[in-house]
Coordinates of C-alpha atoms and ligand atoms in Angstrom, one line a residue:
M1 CA 141.4 -100.6 -84.0
T2 CA 144.5 -99.1 -85.7
F3 CA 145.5 -95.6 -85.0
D4 CA 145.7 -93.3 -88.0
S5 CA 147.7 -90.3 -87.0
A6 CA 146.8 -88.4 -90.1
S7 CA 143.0 -88.6 -89.5
Y8 CA 143.5 -87.5 -85.9
Q9 CA 145.5 -84.4 -86.6
H10 CA 142.6 -82.1 -85.7
C11 CA 141.6 -83.9 -82.6
V12 CA 142.3 -82.2 -79.3
C13 CA 142.1 -85.6 -77.6
L14 CA 145.6 -86.5 -78.6
A15 CA 147.3 -87.3 -75.4
R16 CA 150.2 -85.0 -75.1
R17 CA 153.6 -85.7 -73.7
I18 CA 153.6 -84.4 -70.1
T19 CA 157.1 -85.0 -68.9
G20 CA 160.6 -84.8 -70.3
P21 CA 163.6 -82.6 -70.4
M22 CA 162.5 -80.9 -73.6
E23 CA 159.4 -79.5 -72.1
P24 CA 160.2 -76.3 -70.2
T25 CA 156.7 -75.0 -69.6
E26 CA 154.8 -76.6 -66.7
K27 CA 151.2 -77.0 -67.8
L28 CA 149.0 -76.1 -64.9
Y29 CA 145.8 -76.7 -66.9
F30 CA 146.8 -80.4 -67.0
S31 CA 146.0 -81.0 -63.4
D32 CA 143.3 -78.3 -62.9
S33 CA 141.1 -77.0 -65.7
S34 CA 139.3 -74.7 -63.2
L35 CA 142.5 -72.8 -62.3
L36 CA 142.0 -69.3 -63.6
E37 CA 144.7 -67.4 -61.8
F38 CA 148.4 -68.3 -61.2
S39 CA 151.8 -66.8 -60.6
A40 CA 154.9 -67.6 -62.7
T41 CA 158.4 -66.5 -63.4
V42 CA 159.3 -64.9 -66.8
V43 CA 161.8 -67.1 -68.6
E44 CA 162.0 -65.4 -72.0
V45 CA 160.8 -62.3 -73.8
T46 CA 161.0 -63.0 -77.5
T47 CA 159.6 -62.4 -80.9
S48 CA 157.7 -65.0 -82.8
P49 CA 156.0 -65.2 -86.2
R50 CA 152.7 -64.6 -84.3
G51 CA 154.0 -61.6 -82.4
D52 CA 155.9 -60.5 -79.4
S53 CA 155.8 -63.4 -76.9
I54 CA 156.4 -64.2 -73.3
V55 CA 157.6 -67.6 -72.0
V56 CA 157.0 -68.3 -68.3
D57 CA 158.1 -71.3 -66.3
R58 CA 154.5 -72.5 -65.8
T59 CA 151.1 -71.5 -67.2
A60 CA 147.4 -72.1 -66.9
F61 CA 146.9 -70.7 -70.4
Y62 CA 145.8 -73.5 -72.8
P63 CA 147.7 -73.2 -76.1
T64 CA 146.0 -73.7 -79.5
G65 CA 146.2 -77.4 -80.3
G66 CA 144.3 -80.3 -81.8
G67 CA 141.4 -78.3 -83.0
Q68 CA 140.8 -76.4 -79.7
P69 CA 141.5 -72.6 -79.7
H70 CA 143.8 -71.1 -77.1
D71 CA 142.8 -69.2 -73.9
T72 CA 143.0 -65.4 -73.7
G73 CA 143.4 -63.2 -70.6
Q74 CA 145.9 -61.1 -68.8
L75 CA 149.6 -61.9 -68.0
G76 CA 151.6 -59.4 -65.9
G77 CA 149.2 -56.6 -66.8
A78 CA 149.5 -57.3 -70.6
T79 CA 146.7 -58.6 -72.8
V80 CA 147.3 -62.2 -74.0
V81 CA 145.9 -62.4 -77.6
D82 CA 147.4 -65.8 -78.7
V83 CA 149.0 -68.8 -77.0
F84 CA 150.9 -71.5 -78.8
E85 CA 153.2 -74.4 -78.1
D86 CA 156.4 -75.3 -80.0
D87 CA 157.6 -78.9 -80.7
A88 CA 159.6 -78.9 -77.5
G89 CA 156.6 -78.2 -75.4
K90 CA 157.5 -74.5 -74.7
I91 CA 154.4 -72.3 -74.5
Y92 CA 154.5 -68.8 -75.9
H93 CA 152.0 -66.1 -74.8
V94 CA 151.6 -63.5 -77.5
V95 CA 151.0 -60.1 -75.8
E96 CA 150.2 -56.6 -76.9
Q97 CA 152.6 -55.0 -74.4
P98 CA 155.9 -56.9 -74.4
D99 CA 157.8 -53.9 -72.8
L100 CA 156.1 -54.7 -69.4
F101 CA 158.3 -57.9 -69.1
T102 CA 161.9 -58.7 -68.0
P103 CA 163.4 -62.2 -67.4
A104 CA 163.1 -63.5 -63.8
Q105 CA 160.2 -61.2 -63.1
I106 CA 157.3 -62.7 -61.1
V107 CA 154.0 -62.2 -63.0
T108 CA 150.3 -63.0 -62.3
G109 CA 148.2 -64.7 -65.1
R110 CA 144.5 -64.5 -65.3
I111 CA 142.5 -66.6 -67.8
D112 CA 139.4 -65.2 -69.4
R113 CA 136.7 -67.1 -67.6
A114 CA 133.9 -67.0 -70.2
R115 CA 136.1 -68.3 -73.0
R116 CA 137.6 -71.0 -70.8
L117 CA 134.2 -72.2 -69.7
D118 CA 133.0 -72.1 -73.3
H119 CA 135.9 -74.3 -74.6
L120 CA 135.6 -76.6 -71.6
Q121 CA 131.9 -77.1 -72.3
Q122 CA 132.3 -77.8 -76.0
H123 CA 135.4 -80.1 -75.5
S124 CA 134.0 -82.1 -72.6
G125 CA 130.7 -82.3 -74.4
Q126 CA 132.6 -83.9 -77.3
H127 CA 133.9 -86.6 -75.0
V128 CA 130.4 -87.5 -74.0
L129 CA 128.9 -87.3 -77.5
S130 CA 131.7 -89.4 -79.0
Q131 CA 131.1 -92.2 -76.5
A132 CA 127.4 -91.9 -77.0
F133 CA 127.8 -92.5 -80.7
V134 CA 130.0 -95.6 -79.9
Q135 CA 127.3 -97.0 -77.7
I136 CA 124.3 -96.2 -79.9
C137 CA 125.7 -97.2 -83.3
G138 CA 129.4 -98.3 -82.9
A139 CA 130.6 -95.1 -84.6
E140 CA 134.1 -94.1 -83.6
T141 CA 135.1 -90.4 -83.7
R142 CA 137.9 -89.7 -86.1
S143 CA 138.3 -85.9 -85.7
F144 CA 137.1 -83.0 -83.7
H145 CA 137.0 -79.3 -84.5
L146 CA 136.0 -76.6 -82.0
G147 CA 134.7 -73.6 -84.1
S148 CA 133.9 -70.1 -83.0
Q149 CA 130.1 -70.8 -83.4
T150 CA 129.7 -74.5 -83.5
S151 CA 131.8 -77.6 -83.2
T152 CA 132.0 -80.8 -85.3
I153 CA 133.1 -84.4 -85.0
D154 CA 133.6 -86.7 -87.9
I155 CA 132.3 -90.2 -87.0
E156 CA 132.6 -93.5 -88.8
L157 CA 128.9 -93.7 -89.7
Q158 CA 127.8 -94.5 -93.3
S159 CA 124.1 -93.8 -93.0
P160 CA 123.1 -91.2 -90.5
T161 CA 119.5 -91.0 -89.6
E162 CA 117.4 -88.6 -87.5
E163 CA 116.7 -91.5 -85.1
L164 CA 120.4 -92.3 -84.5
M165 CA 121.1 -88.6 -84.0
R166 CA 118.3 -88.2 -81.5
A167 CA 119.3 -91.5 -79.7
A168 CA 122.9 -90.3 -79.3
E169 CA 121.8 -86.9 -78.2
D170 CA 119.4 -88.4 -75.6
L171 CA 122.2 -90.6 -74.2
A172 CA 124.7 -87.8 -74.1
N173 CA 122.2 -85.5 -72.2
A174 CA 121.3 -88.3 -69.8
I175 CA 125.0 -88.5 -68.9
V176 CA 125.0 -84.7 -68.4
F177 CA 121.9 -84.8 -66.2
E178 CA 123.4 -87.5 -64.0
D179 CA 126.2 -85.1 -63.2
R180 CA 128.9 -87.8 -63.3
P181 CA 132.4 -87.0 -62.1
M182 CA 135.1 -86.4 -64.7
R183 CA 138.6 -87.3 -63.5
V184 CA 142.1 -86.8 -64.8
H185 CA 144.5 -89.8 -64.5
L186 CA 148.2 -89.8 -65.3
V187 CA 149.2 -93.3 -66.2
N188 CA 152.1 -95.1 -67.9
E189 CA 151.7 -97.1 -71.1
E190 CA 151.3 -100.4 -69.2
E191 CA 148.6 -99.0 -67.0
A192 CA 146.9 -97.4 -70.0
S193 CA 146.8 -100.7 -71.8
R194 CA 144.6 -102.1 -69.0
L195 CA 142.1 -99.2 -69.3
P196 CA 139.0 -99.4 -71.6
L197 CA 140.3 -96.5 -73.7
R198 CA 137.9 -95.3 -76.4
K199 CA 140.9 -94.7 -78.6
E200 CA 144.6 -95.4 -78.5
S201 CA 147.0 -92.9 -77.2
A202 CA 149.0 -91.0 -79.9
V203 CA 152.1 -90.8 -77.6
R204 CA 154.4 -93.0 -75.7
G205 CA 155.5 -92.6 -72.1
D206 CA 153.1 -91.0 -69.5
I207 CA 149.6 -90.6 -70.7
R208 CA 146.9 -88.2 -69.5
V209 CA 143.6 -90.0 -69.5
I210 CA 140.2 -88.4 -68.9
E211 CA 137.6 -90.5 -67.2
I212 CA 133.8 -89.9 -67.2
E213 CA 132.7 -92.2 -64.4
N214 CA 131.4 -95.5 -65.7
F215 CA 131.1 -94.1 -69.3
D216 CA 134.2 -93.1 -71.1
W217 CA 138.0 -93.2 -70.8
S218 CA 140.0 -91.1 -73.4
P219 CA 143.6 -90.1 -73.6
C220 CA 143.5 -86.3 -73.9
G221 CA 145.4 -83.1 -73.3
G222 CA 142.6 -80.6 -73.3
T223 CA 140.6 -78.7 -70.7
H224 CA 137.7 -80.5 -69.1
A225 CA 134.7 -80.1 -66.8
R226 CA 134.9 -81.5 -63.2
R227 CA 131.5 -83.0 -63.6
T228 CA 129.3 -83.6 -66.6
G229 CA 126.6 -81.2 -65.3
Q230 CA 129.0 -78.4 -66.0
I231 CA 128.8 -79.1 -69.7
G232 CA 125.1 -78.2 -69.9
L233 CA 122.8 -79.2 -72.7
I234 CA 124.4 -81.0 -75.6
A235 CA 122.5 -80.2 -78.8
I236 CA 123.1 -81.7 -82.3
R237 CA 122.5 -79.0 -84.7
S238 CA 123.0 -80.9 -88.0
C239 CA 124.7 -83.8 -89.6
E240 CA 125.9 -84.5 -93.1
R241 CA 127.9 -87.1 -95.0
A242 CA 131.5 -86.1 -95.4
K243 CA 134.3 -88.2 -96.9
K244 CA 132.6 -91.6 -96.3
M245 CA 131.9 -90.5 -92.7
T246 CA 129.3 -88.4 -91.0
R247 CA 130.1 -84.9 -89.8
V248 CA 128.0 -84.0 -86.7
E249 CA 127.7 -80.4 -85.8
F250 CA 126.8 -79.6 -82.1
V251 CA 126.8 -77.0 -79.4
C252 CA 127.0 -77.4 -75.7
G253 CA 126.2 -75.3 -72.5
V254 CA 126.1 -71.6 -73.0
R255 CA 126.2 -72.0 -76.8
A256 CA 123.2 -74.4 -76.6
L257 CA 121.3 -71.7 -74.7
A258 CA 122.2 -69.1 -77.3
E259 CA 121.3 -71.5 -80.0
Y260 CA 117.9 -72.2 -78.4
R261 CA 117.2 -68.5 -78.0
L262 CA 118.1 -67.8 -81.7
A263 CA 116.0 -70.7 -83.0
N264 CA 113.1 -69.8 -80.8
K265 CA 113.3 -66.1 -81.9
T266 CA 113.4 -67.2 -85.6
A267 CA 110.4 -69.6 -85.2
V268 CA 108.4 -67.0 -83.3
A269 CA 109.1 -64.3 -85.9
V270 CA 107.9 -66.7 -88.7
A271 CA 104.8 -67.6 -86.7
R272 CA 104.0 -63.9 -86.1
L273 CA 103.9 -63.4 -89.9
F274 CA 101.0 -65.8 -89.9
S275 CA 99.5 -64.6 -86.6
S276 CA 99.8 -68.1 -85.3
E277 CA 101.4 -70.2 -82.6
R278 CA 105.1 -70.9 -83.0
D279 CA 104.9 -74.6 -83.6
S280 CA 102.2 -74.5 -86.2
S281 CA 104.3 -72.3 -88.6
P282 CA 105.9 -75.2 -90.6
A283 CA 102.5 -76.3 -91.8
L284 CA 101.4 -72.7 -92.5
V285 CA 104.6 -72.0 -94.4
A286 CA 104.1 -75.1 -96.5
H287 CA 100.5 -74.1 -97.2
A288 CA 101.6 -70.6 -98.2
I289 CA 104.1 -72.0 -100.6
Q290 CA 101.5 -74.3 -102.2
E291 CA 99.1 -71.4 -102.4
S292 CA 101.7 -69.2 -104.0
K293 CA 102.5 -71.9 -106.7
A294 CA 98.8 -72.3 -107.5
L295 CA 98.5 -68.5 -107.8
H296 CA 101.5 -68.2 -110.0
K297 CA 100.0 -70.8 -112.3
R298 CA 96.7 -69.0 -112.4
V299 CA 98.4 -65.7 -113.1
R300 CA 100.3 -67.3 -116.0
E301 CA 97.0 -68.6 -117.4
L302 CA 95.4 -65.2 -117.2
L303 CA 98.4 -63.5 -118.7
E304 CA 98.2 -65.9 -121.7
L305 CA 94.6 -64.8 -122.2
A306 CA 95.4 -61.1 -121.8
M307 CA 98.4 -61.4 -124.2
S308 CA 96.2 -63.2 -126.8
A309 CA 93.7 -60.4 -126.7
E310 CA 96.4 -57.7 -126.8
A311 CA 98.1 -59.5 -129.8
S312 CA 94.8 -59.6 -131.6
D313 CA 94.2 -55.8 -131.0
M314 CA 97.7 -54.9 -132.2
L315 CA 97.4 -57.0 -135.4
A316 CA 94.0 -55.3 -136.2
V317 CA 95.7 -51.9 -136.5
A318 CA 99.1 -53.1 -137.8
A319 CA 100.7 -52.0 -141.0
A320 CA 100.7 -54.5 -143.8
G321 CA 104.1 -55.3 -145.3
G322 CA 102.9 -57.2 -148.3
D323 CA 101.5 -60.6 -147.5
F324 CA 102.3 -60.2 -143.8
K325 CA 101.7 -57.6 -141.1
I326 CA 104.3 -55.7 -139.1
V327 CA 103.5 -54.9 -135.4
Q328 CA 105.7 -52.4 -133.6
A329 CA 105.5 -51.0 -130.1
V330 CA 107.7 -49.5 -127.4
F331 CA 106.6 -50.1 -123.8
D332 CA 107.8 -48.2 -120.7
G333 CA 109.0 -50.4 -117.8
R334 CA 107.1 -53.5 -119.0
D335 CA 108.4 -56.9 -117.9
L336 CA 110.6 -58.5 -120.6
D337 CA 109.1 -62.0 -120.2
E338 CA 105.7 -60.4 -120.8
V339 CA 106.9 -58.6 -123.9
R340 CA 108.4 -61.9 -125.2
M341 CA 105.1 -63.7 -124.6
L342 CA 103.3 -60.9 -126.4
A343 CA 105.6 -61.2 -129.4
S344 CA 105.0 -65.0 -129.6
K345 CA 101.3 -64.5 -129.5
I346 CA 101.4 -62.0 -132.3
V347 CA 103.4 -64.1 -134.7
Q348 CA 101.4 -67.3 -133.9
R349 CA 98.1 -65.7 -134.7
E350 CA 98.8 -64.7 -138.4
P351 CA 101.8 -64.2 -140.7
S352 CA 103.5 -61.2 -139.1
V353 CA 106.7 -59.7 -137.7
A354 CA 106.7 -58.2 -134.2
L355 CA 109.3 -55.5 -133.3
L356 CA 108.7 -54.9 -129.6
A357 CA 110.7 -53.0 -127.0
T358 CA 110.6 -52.2 -123.3
R359 CA 112.7 -49.5 -121.7
N360 CA 113.5 -47.8 -118.4
A361 CA 115.9 -45.0 -117.5
E362 CA 119.0 -47.2 -117.8
A363 CA 118.4 -49.3 -120.9
A364 CA 116.1 -50.6 -123.6
R365 CA 115.4 -54.3 -124.3
L366 CA 114.3 -55.5 -127.7
V367 CA 112.3 -58.6 -128.8
F368 CA 112.0 -59.3 -132.5
A369 CA 109.9 -62.3 -133.7
R370 CA 108.4 -63.5 -136.9
S371 CA 105.9 -66.2 -138.0
A372 CA 107.3 -69.6 -138.9
S373 CA 106.0 -69.2 -142.5
L374 CA 108.2 -66.1 -143.1
T375 CA 111.9 -65.9 -143.9
Q376 CA 113.3 -62.7 -142.5
N377 CA 116.3 -63.2 -140.2
M378 CA 115.4 -61.7 -136.8
G379 CA 118.7 -62.5 -135.3
Q380 CA 120.5 -60.4 -137.8
L381 CA 118.0 -57.6 -137.6
L382 CA 118.1 -57.5 -133.9
A383 CA 122.0 -57.5 -133.8
E384 CA 121.9 -54.4 -136.0
A385 CA 119.3 -52.7 -133.9
C386 CA 121.2 -53.4 -130.7
E387 CA 124.3 -51.8 -132.1
A388 CA 122.3 -48.5 -132.4
L389 CA 121.4 -48.9 -128.7
G390 CA 125.1 -49.3 -127.8
G391 CA 124.5 -52.9 -126.7
R392 CA 124.3 -56.4 -128.1
G393 CA 121.9 -59.2 -128.7
G394 CA 121.0 -62.0 -131.0
G395 CA 119.0 -65.2 -131.3
K396 CA 117.4 -67.5 -133.8
P397 CA 116.1 -66.5 -137.3
D398 CA 112.5 -66.5 -135.9
L399 CA 113.1 -65.0 -132.4
A400 CA 115.8 -62.8 -131.0
Q401 CA 116.3 -60.5 -128.1
G402 CA 118.9 -58.1 -126.8
G403 CA 119.3 -54.5 -125.7
G404 CA 121.6 -51.6 -124.9
P405 CA 121.9 -48.5 -122.7
N406 CA 120.9 -45.9 -125.2
A407 CA 117.2 -46.1 -124.3
D408 CA 116.4 -42.8 -126.2
K409 CA 117.4 -44.4 -129.5
V410 CA 114.9 -47.2 -129.3
E411 CA 112.3 -45.7 -131.6
D412 CA 114.9 -45.0 -134.2
A413 CA 116.3 -48.6 -133.9
I414 CA 112.8 -50.1 -134.4
R415 CA 112.0 -47.8 -137.3
A416 CA 115.3 -48.7 -139.0
A417 CA 114.5 -52.4 -138.5
L418 CA 111.0 -51.9 -140.0
N419 CA 112.5 -50.1 -143.0
K420 CA 114.9 -52.9 -143.6
I421 CA 112.0 -55.5 -143.6
V422 CA 110.0 -53.4 -146.0
S423 CA 112.9 -52.7 -148.4
R424 CA 114.1 -56.3 -148.3
A425 CA 110.5 -57.5 -149.0
D426 CA 110.4 -55.3 -152.1
Ligands
ZN501 ZN1 139.5 -84.0 -73.9

């Protein structure tokens, strides 16, 4: 395969340069990811775009890089809130209390254990899962991102299926349950070329390679578990097509436990609504949705019948405007769709104009309609009526709707519209 540096820019598994005169900070996490406490000498107290920073001669703090977030913890009694590395390999510890430091001072560093374990589990889990996808379906991993809630890998897979996801997940967890050793190797380029590396190294010179016994060899600069059992459960949360690849979202270890608890809590809460067992809730929810659709349909049918009857009653007492009738009504808090349906029923039954409104404390809404055989322009009438309500509206010549905030003016607006119809009919 050819190495595409652009597509690997978010991958923590870039092998980093580990020696050389331009790299002043010794990286203790390279040789021991379980080292949580260390002593070091302050080299520099400086300011950086990210805040006041301390440089020491050696550190166990992992700096943000390749999609994996930095460690946090304490350094010389100060709180380390950010850690980053410059192009020369110098590592900066951004601290909240820079005044505690002077050059040549000996300080103790303590890494936040929970955060280190979390990152180590997600990152080591990614090695296992990436190799599992290679073995299950030949899909290479092209990028990795360790997020605050979940992590993702983008793999070269065109057609993801549930079966492939479950097969890769099964294989990855089998490797976890076998508790295989994970080893760090420092090799030169010639030695690296003889190893079955899952991907090529991005750097020249000495290369750091992570081995999962009899399973995976990858050049990588991140923090790792000592054995695969430390990763804990590897759970694929979702997958989706992304840029001709497949983005696989997953959680490992402590996150997988939290994810299980949340998913279980949600499923149990849904089941309780149905007074049923957890795992029967999908069928019950599906049934409830079907039932709801059927009920909505039946309600609509009954509403049509009720509207027809109501339209008939209103026409029976309506004023005649020559060879057609005029029906007017103002409802309090009635559903606008229902008012619109009523207007349609009225004008369909016999030649008529319907001037209807519904109002609440905040606004009034108008629906004006007329029979197809008539010629009055409802759109124009309604626009004029809405002006009186301080709002706007419009529509077609035979049906229009709108409204405005002056709900107390609604009777006046309808009366004015009615007068216009009568006068224009004369
Ligand atoms: Zn790694």
